[in-house]
mmCIF file of C-alpha atoms and ligand atoms in Angstrom:
data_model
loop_
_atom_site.group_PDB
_atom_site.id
_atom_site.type_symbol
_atom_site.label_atom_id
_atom_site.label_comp_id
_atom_site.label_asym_id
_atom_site.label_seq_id
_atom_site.Cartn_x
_atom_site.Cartn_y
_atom_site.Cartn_z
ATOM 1 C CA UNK A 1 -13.381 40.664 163.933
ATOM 2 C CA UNK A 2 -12.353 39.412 167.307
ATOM 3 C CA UNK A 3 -8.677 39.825 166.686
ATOM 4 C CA UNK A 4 -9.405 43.318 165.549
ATOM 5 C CA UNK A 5 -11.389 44.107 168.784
ATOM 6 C CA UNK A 6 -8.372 42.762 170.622
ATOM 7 C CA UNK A 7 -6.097 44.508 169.398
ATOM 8 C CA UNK A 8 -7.996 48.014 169.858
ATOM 9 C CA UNK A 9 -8.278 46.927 173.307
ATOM 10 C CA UNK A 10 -4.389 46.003 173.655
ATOM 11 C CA UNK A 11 -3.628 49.363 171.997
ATOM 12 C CA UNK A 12 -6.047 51.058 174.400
ATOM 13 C CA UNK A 13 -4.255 49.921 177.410
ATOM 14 C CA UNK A 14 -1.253 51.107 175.942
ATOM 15 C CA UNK A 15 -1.773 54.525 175.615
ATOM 16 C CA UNK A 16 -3.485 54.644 178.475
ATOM 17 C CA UNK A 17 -2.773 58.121 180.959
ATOM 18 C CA UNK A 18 -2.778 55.838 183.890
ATOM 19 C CA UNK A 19 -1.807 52.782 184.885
ATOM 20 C CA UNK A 20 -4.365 51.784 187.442
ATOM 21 C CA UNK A 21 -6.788 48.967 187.389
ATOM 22 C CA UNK A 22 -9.350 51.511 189.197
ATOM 23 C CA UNK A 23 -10.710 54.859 187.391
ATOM 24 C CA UNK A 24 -9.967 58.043 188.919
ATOM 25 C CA UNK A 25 -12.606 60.760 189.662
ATOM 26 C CA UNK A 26 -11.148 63.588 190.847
ATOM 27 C CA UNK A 27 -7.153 63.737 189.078
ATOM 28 C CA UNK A 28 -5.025 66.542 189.454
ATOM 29 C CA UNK A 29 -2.872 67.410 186.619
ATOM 30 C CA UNK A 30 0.373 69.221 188.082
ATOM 31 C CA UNK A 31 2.265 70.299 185.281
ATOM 32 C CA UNK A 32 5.866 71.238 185.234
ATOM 33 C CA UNK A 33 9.668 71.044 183.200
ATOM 34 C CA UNK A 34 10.747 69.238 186.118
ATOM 35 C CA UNK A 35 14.417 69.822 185.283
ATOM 36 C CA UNK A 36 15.268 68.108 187.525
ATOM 37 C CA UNK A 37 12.189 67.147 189.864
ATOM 38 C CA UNK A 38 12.609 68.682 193.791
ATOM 39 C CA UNK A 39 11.049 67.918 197.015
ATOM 40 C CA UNK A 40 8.996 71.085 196.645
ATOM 41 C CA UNK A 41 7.066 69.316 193.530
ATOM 42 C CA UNK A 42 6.840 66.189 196.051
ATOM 43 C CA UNK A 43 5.813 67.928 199.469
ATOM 44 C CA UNK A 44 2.941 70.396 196.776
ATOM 45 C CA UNK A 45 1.653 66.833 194.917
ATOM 46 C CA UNK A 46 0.901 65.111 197.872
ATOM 47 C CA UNK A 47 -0.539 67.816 200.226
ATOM 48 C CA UNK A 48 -2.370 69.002 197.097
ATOM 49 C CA UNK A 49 -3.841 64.934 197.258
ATOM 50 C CA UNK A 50 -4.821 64.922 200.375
ATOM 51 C CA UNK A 51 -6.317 68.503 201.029
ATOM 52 C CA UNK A 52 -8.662 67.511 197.823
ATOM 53 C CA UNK A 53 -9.247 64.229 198.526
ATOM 54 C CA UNK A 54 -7.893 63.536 194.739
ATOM 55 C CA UNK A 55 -7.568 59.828 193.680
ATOM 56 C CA UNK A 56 -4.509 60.695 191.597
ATOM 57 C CA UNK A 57 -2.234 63.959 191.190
ATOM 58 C CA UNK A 58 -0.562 63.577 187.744
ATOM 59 C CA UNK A 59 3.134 64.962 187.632
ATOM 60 C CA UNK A 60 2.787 65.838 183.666
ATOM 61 C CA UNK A 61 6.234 66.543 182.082
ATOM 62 C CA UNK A 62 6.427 68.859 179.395
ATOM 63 C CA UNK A 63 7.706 68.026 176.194
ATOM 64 C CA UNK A 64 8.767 71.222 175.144
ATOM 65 C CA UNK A 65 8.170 73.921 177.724
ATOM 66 C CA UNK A 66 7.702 76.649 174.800
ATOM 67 C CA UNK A 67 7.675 79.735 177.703
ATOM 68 C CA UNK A 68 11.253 78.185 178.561
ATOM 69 C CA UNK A 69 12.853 76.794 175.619
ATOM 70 C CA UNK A 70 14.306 80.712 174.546
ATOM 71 C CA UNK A 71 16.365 81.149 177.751
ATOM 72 C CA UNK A 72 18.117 78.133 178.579
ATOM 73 C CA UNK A 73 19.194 74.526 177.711
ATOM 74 C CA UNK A 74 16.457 71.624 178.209
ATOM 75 C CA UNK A 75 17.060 68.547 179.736
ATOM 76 C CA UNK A 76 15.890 65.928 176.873
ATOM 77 C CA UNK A 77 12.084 65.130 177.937
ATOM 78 C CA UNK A 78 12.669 61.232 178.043
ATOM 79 C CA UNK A 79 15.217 61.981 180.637
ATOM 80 C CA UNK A 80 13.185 64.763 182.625
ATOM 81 C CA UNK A 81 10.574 61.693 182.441
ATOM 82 C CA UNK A 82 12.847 59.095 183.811
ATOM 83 C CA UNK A 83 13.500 61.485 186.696
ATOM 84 C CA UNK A 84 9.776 62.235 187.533
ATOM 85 C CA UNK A 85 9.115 58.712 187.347
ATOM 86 C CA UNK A 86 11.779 57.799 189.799
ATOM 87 C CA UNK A 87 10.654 60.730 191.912
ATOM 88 C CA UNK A 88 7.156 59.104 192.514
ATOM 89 C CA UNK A 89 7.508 55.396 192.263
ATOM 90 C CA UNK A 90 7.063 54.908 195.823
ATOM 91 C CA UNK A 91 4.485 57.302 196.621
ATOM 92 C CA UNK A 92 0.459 56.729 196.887
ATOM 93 C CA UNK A 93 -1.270 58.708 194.680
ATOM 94 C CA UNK A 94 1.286 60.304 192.373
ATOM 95 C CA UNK A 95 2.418 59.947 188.775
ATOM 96 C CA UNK A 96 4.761 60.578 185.761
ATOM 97 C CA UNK A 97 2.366 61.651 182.841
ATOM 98 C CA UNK A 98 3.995 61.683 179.702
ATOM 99 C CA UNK A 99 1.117 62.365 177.428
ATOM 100 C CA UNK A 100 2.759 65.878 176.250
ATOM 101 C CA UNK A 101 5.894 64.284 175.641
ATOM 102 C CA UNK A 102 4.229 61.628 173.503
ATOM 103 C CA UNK A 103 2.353 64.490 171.226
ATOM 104 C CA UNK A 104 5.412 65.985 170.603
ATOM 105 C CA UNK A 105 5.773 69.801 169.786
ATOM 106 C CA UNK A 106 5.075 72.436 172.194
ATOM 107 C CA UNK A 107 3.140 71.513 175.407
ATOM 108 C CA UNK A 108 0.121 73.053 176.141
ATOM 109 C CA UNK A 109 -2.171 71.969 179.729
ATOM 110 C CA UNK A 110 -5.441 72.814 177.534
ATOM 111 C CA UNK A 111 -4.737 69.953 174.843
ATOM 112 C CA UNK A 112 -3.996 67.630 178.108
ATOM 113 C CA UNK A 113 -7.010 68.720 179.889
ATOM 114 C CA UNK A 114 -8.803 67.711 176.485
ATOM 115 C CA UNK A 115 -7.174 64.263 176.537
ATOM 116 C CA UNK A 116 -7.476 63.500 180.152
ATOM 117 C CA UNK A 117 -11.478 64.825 179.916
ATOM 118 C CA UNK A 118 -11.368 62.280 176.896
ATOM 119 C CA UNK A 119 -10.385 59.540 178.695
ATOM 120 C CA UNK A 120 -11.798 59.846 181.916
ATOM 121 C CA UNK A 121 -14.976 61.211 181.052
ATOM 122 C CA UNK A 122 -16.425 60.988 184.481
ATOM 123 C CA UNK A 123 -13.505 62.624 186.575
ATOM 124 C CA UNK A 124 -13.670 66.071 187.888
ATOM 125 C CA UNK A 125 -10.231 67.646 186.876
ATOM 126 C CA UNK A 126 -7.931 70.221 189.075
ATOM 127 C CA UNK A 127 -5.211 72.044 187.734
ATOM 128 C CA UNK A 128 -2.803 72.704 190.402
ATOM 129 C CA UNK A 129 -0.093 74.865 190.307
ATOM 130 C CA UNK A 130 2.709 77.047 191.929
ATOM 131 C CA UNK A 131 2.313 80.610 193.248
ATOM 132 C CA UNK A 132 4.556 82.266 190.397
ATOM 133 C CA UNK A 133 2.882 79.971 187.637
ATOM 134 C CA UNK A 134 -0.393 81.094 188.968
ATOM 135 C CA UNK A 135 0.575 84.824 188.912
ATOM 136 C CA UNK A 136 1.368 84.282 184.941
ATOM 137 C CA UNK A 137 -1.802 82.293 184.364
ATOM 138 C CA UNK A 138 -2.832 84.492 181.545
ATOM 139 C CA UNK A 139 0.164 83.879 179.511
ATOM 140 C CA UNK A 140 -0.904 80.633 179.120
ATOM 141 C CA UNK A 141 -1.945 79.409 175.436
ATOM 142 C CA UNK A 142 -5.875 79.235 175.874
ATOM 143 C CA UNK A 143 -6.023 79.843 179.562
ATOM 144 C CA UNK A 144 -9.695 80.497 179.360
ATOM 145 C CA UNK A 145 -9.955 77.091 177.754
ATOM 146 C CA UNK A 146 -8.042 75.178 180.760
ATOM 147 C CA UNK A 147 -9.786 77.287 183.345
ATOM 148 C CA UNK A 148 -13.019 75.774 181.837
ATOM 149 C CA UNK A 149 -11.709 72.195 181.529
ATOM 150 C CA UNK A 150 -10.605 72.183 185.707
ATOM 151 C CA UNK A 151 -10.657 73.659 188.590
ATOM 152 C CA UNK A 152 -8.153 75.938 189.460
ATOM 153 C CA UNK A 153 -5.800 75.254 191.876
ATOM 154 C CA UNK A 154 -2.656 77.723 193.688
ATOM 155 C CA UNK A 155 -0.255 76.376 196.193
ATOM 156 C CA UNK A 156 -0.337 79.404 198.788
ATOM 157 C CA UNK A 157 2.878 79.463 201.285
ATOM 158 C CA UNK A 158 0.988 79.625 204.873
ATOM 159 C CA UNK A 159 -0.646 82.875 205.832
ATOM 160 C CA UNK A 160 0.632 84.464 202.756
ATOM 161 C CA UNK A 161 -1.611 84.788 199.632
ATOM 162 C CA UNK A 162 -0.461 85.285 195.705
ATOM 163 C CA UNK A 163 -2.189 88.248 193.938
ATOM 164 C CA UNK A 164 -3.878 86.024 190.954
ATOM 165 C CA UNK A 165 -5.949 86.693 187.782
ATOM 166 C CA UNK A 166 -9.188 88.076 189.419
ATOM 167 C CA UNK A 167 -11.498 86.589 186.570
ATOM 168 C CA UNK A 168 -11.279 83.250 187.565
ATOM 169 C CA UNK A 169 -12.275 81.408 190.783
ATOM 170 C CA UNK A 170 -9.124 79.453 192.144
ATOM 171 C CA UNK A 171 -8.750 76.963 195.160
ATOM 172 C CA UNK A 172 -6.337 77.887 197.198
ATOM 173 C CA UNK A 173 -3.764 75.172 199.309
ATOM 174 C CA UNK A 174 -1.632 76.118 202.086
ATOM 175 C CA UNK A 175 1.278 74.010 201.706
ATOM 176 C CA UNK A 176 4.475 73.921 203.705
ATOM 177 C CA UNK A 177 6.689 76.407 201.352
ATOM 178 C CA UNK A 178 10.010 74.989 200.182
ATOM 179 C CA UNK A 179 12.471 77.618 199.062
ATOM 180 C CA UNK A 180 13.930 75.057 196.371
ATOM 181 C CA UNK A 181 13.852 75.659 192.660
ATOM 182 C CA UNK A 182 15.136 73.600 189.917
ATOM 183 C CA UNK A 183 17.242 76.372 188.605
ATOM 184 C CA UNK A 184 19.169 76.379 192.072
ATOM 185 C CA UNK A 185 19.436 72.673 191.960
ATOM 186 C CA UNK A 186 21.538 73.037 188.617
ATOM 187 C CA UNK A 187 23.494 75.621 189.718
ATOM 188 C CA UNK A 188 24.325 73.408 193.020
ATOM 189 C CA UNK A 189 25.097 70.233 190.480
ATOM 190 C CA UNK A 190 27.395 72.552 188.300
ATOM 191 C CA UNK A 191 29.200 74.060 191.414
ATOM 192 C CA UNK A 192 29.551 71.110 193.820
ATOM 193 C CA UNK A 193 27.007 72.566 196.768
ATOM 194 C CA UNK A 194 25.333 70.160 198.645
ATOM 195 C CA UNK A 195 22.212 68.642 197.511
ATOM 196 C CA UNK A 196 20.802 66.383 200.645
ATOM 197 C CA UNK A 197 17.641 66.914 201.449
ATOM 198 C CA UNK A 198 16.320 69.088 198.380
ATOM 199 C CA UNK A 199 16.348 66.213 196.044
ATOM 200 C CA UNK A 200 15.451 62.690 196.826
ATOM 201 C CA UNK A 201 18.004 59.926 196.596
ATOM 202 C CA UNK A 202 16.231 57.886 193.831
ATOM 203 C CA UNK A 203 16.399 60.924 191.621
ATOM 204 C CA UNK A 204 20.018 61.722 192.576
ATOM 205 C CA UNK A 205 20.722 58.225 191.626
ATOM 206 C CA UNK A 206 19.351 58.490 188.334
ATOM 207 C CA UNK A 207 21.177 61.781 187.415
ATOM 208 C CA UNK A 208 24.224 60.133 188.586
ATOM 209 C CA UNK A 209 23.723 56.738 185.918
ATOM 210 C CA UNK A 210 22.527 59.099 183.127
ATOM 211 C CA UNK A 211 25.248 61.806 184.133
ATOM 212 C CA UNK A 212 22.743 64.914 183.808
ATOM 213 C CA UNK A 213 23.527 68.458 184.875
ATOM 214 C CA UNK A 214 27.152 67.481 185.067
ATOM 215 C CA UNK A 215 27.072 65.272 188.052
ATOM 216 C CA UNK A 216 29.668 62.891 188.145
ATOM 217 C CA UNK A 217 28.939 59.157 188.377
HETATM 218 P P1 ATP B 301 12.810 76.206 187.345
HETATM 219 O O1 ATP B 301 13.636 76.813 188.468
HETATM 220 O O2 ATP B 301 13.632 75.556 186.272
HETATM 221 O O3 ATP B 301 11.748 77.144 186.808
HETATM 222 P P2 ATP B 301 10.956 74.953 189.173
HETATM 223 O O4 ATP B 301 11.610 74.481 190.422
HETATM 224 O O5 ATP B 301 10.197 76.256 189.252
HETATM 225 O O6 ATP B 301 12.018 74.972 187.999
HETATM 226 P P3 ATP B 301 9.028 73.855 187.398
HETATM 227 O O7 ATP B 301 9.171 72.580 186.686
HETATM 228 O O8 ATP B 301 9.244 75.142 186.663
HETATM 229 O O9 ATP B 301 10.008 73.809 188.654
HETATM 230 O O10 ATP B 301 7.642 73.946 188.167
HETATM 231 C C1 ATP B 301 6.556 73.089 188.005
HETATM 232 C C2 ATP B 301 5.467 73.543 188.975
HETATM 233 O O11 ATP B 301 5.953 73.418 190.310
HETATM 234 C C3 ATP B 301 5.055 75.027 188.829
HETATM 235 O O12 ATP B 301 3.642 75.128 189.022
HETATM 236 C C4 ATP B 301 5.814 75.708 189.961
HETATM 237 O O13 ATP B 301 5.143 76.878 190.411
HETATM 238 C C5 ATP B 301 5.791 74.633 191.025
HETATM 239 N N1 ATP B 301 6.912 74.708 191.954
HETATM 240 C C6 ATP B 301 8.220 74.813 191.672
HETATM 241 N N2 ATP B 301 8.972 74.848 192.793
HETATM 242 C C7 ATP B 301 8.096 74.758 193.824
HETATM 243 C C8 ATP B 301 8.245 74.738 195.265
HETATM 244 N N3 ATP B 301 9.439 74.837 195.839
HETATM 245 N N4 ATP B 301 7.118 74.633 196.015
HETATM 246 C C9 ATP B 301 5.901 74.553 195.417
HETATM 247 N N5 ATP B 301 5.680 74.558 194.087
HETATM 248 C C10 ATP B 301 6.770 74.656 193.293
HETATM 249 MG MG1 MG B 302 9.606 77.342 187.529
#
C-alpha cells in the first residue's frame, strides 16, 4: 500500500505542468509554434506578468499546430521545446509547457485549459495572446469552450487597438510592439541577414548545436 501511494505521488510530480515548489493562482497560458521563439514572445510574456500580477505565464508549445501544419514545414516539437526552454531559463515568472506536446496529435488551448484547471484547481486562468491570433479567435477548435475556461487576454501595440470578436469580453495589454515574426527569423537564418537583437543568444546557441533552420554551427 505505501509503495503504491509512493509511487502515485512520484508519478504525480512527474507529470506535473510546473515545476515550482509553490502553487500558482493566477497562470497565464501563452500559446504559440514558437518556430523559433523571438524577443517579441519574451518582451509580450513578461509585460503580460507584470501588468496582471500573474504568478506564472506558461510559454505552451504546440505539438502540432493543426492551423499551420498545411502551409509549411514544422520544426520537430521536442526541438521547438528545447528552444522555448532555453528562451526562458533565466527569466522570473516564465515557462516552457509541454503538456500539448506530451498528448500528442493536434493541439488544442481548450484541452490545456482543461488540464491546467485540473491541476490547479484554485488558479484563475488567462489566455493571452497576439493581436492577429486574437483577430482569428473564432477559428479556434471550441473557442467558446476556452473563452469560458480563462480570461481573455490581447496584446494591443500602444494607442492602437485590434478589432476582436465582439461576443466575448477581452483584457487588453499595451505592450511595447516588436515588428519580429518567426517567419522573418527563418527567412533571415536561410539568407544570412543579421539576427542580433531579435533573438536571444541562448536560443541562437541552441539552433546553432542542433543546426535548425539551416544555421551553420
Ligand atoms: P510565425 O511567423 O511562424 O507565425 P510568430 O512570430 O507569429 O510565428 P507564433 O508562434 O505564431 O509566432 O505566435 C505565438 C503567439 O505570439 C501568438 O499569440 C502571436 O500573436 C504572438 N506573437 C508573435 N509575434 C509577436 C510579437 N512580435 N509581439 C507580440 N506577440 C507576438
Ligand atoms: Mg504567428
Amino acid at each position: 500500500m505505501v509503495r503504491a501511494s509512493c509511487d502515485a505521488r512520484r508519478h504525480f510530480r512527474r507529470t506535473r505542468l510546473l515545476d515550482s515548489a509553490t502553487v500558482p493562482r493566477r497562470i497565464g497560458l501563452f500559446g504559440g509554434t514558437f518556430d523559433p521563439p523571438h524577443v517579441g514572445h519574451l518582451v509580450t510574456a513578461v509585460n503580460v506578468r507584470h501588468a496582471l500580477r500573474l504568478d506564472v505565464v506558461v510559454l505552451m508549445v504546440a505539438n502540432v499546430p493543426w492551423q499551420k501544419e498545411r502551409s509549411r514545414q514544422i520544426t520537430p516539437a521536442e526541438d521547438r521545446f528545447a528552444l522555448v526552454t532555453a528562451a526562458v531559463a533565466d527569466v522570473e515568472g516564465l515557462v516552457a509547457g509541454r503538456t500539448e506536446i506530451d498528448r500528442g496529435g493536434a493541439s488544442y488551448t481548450a484541452d490545456t485549459l482543461r488540464r491546467l484547471a485540473d491541476e490547479y484547481v484554485d488558479a484563475e486562468l488567462f489566455t493571452v495572446v497576439g493581436d492577429d491570433a486574437a483577430a482569428g479567435f473564432t477559428t479556434w477548435d471550441r473557442y467558446e469552450e476556452v473563452a469560458q475556461r480563462s480570461s481573455l487576454v490581447v496584446v494591443d501595440r500602444p494607442g492602437e487597438s485590434v478589432e476582436l470578436p465582439p461576443e466575448f469580453e477581452w483584457l487588453r495589454v499595451e505592450v511595447p510592439h516588436l515588428e519580429v515574426s518567426s517567419t522573418d527569423l527563418r527567412a533571415r537564418f536561410s539568407d544570412g541577414r543579421p539576427l542580433d537583437y531579435l533573438i536571444t543568444e541562448p536560443v541562437l546557441e541552441m539552433i546553432r548545436e542542433r543546426e535548425l533552420y539551416g544555421a551553420p554551427r
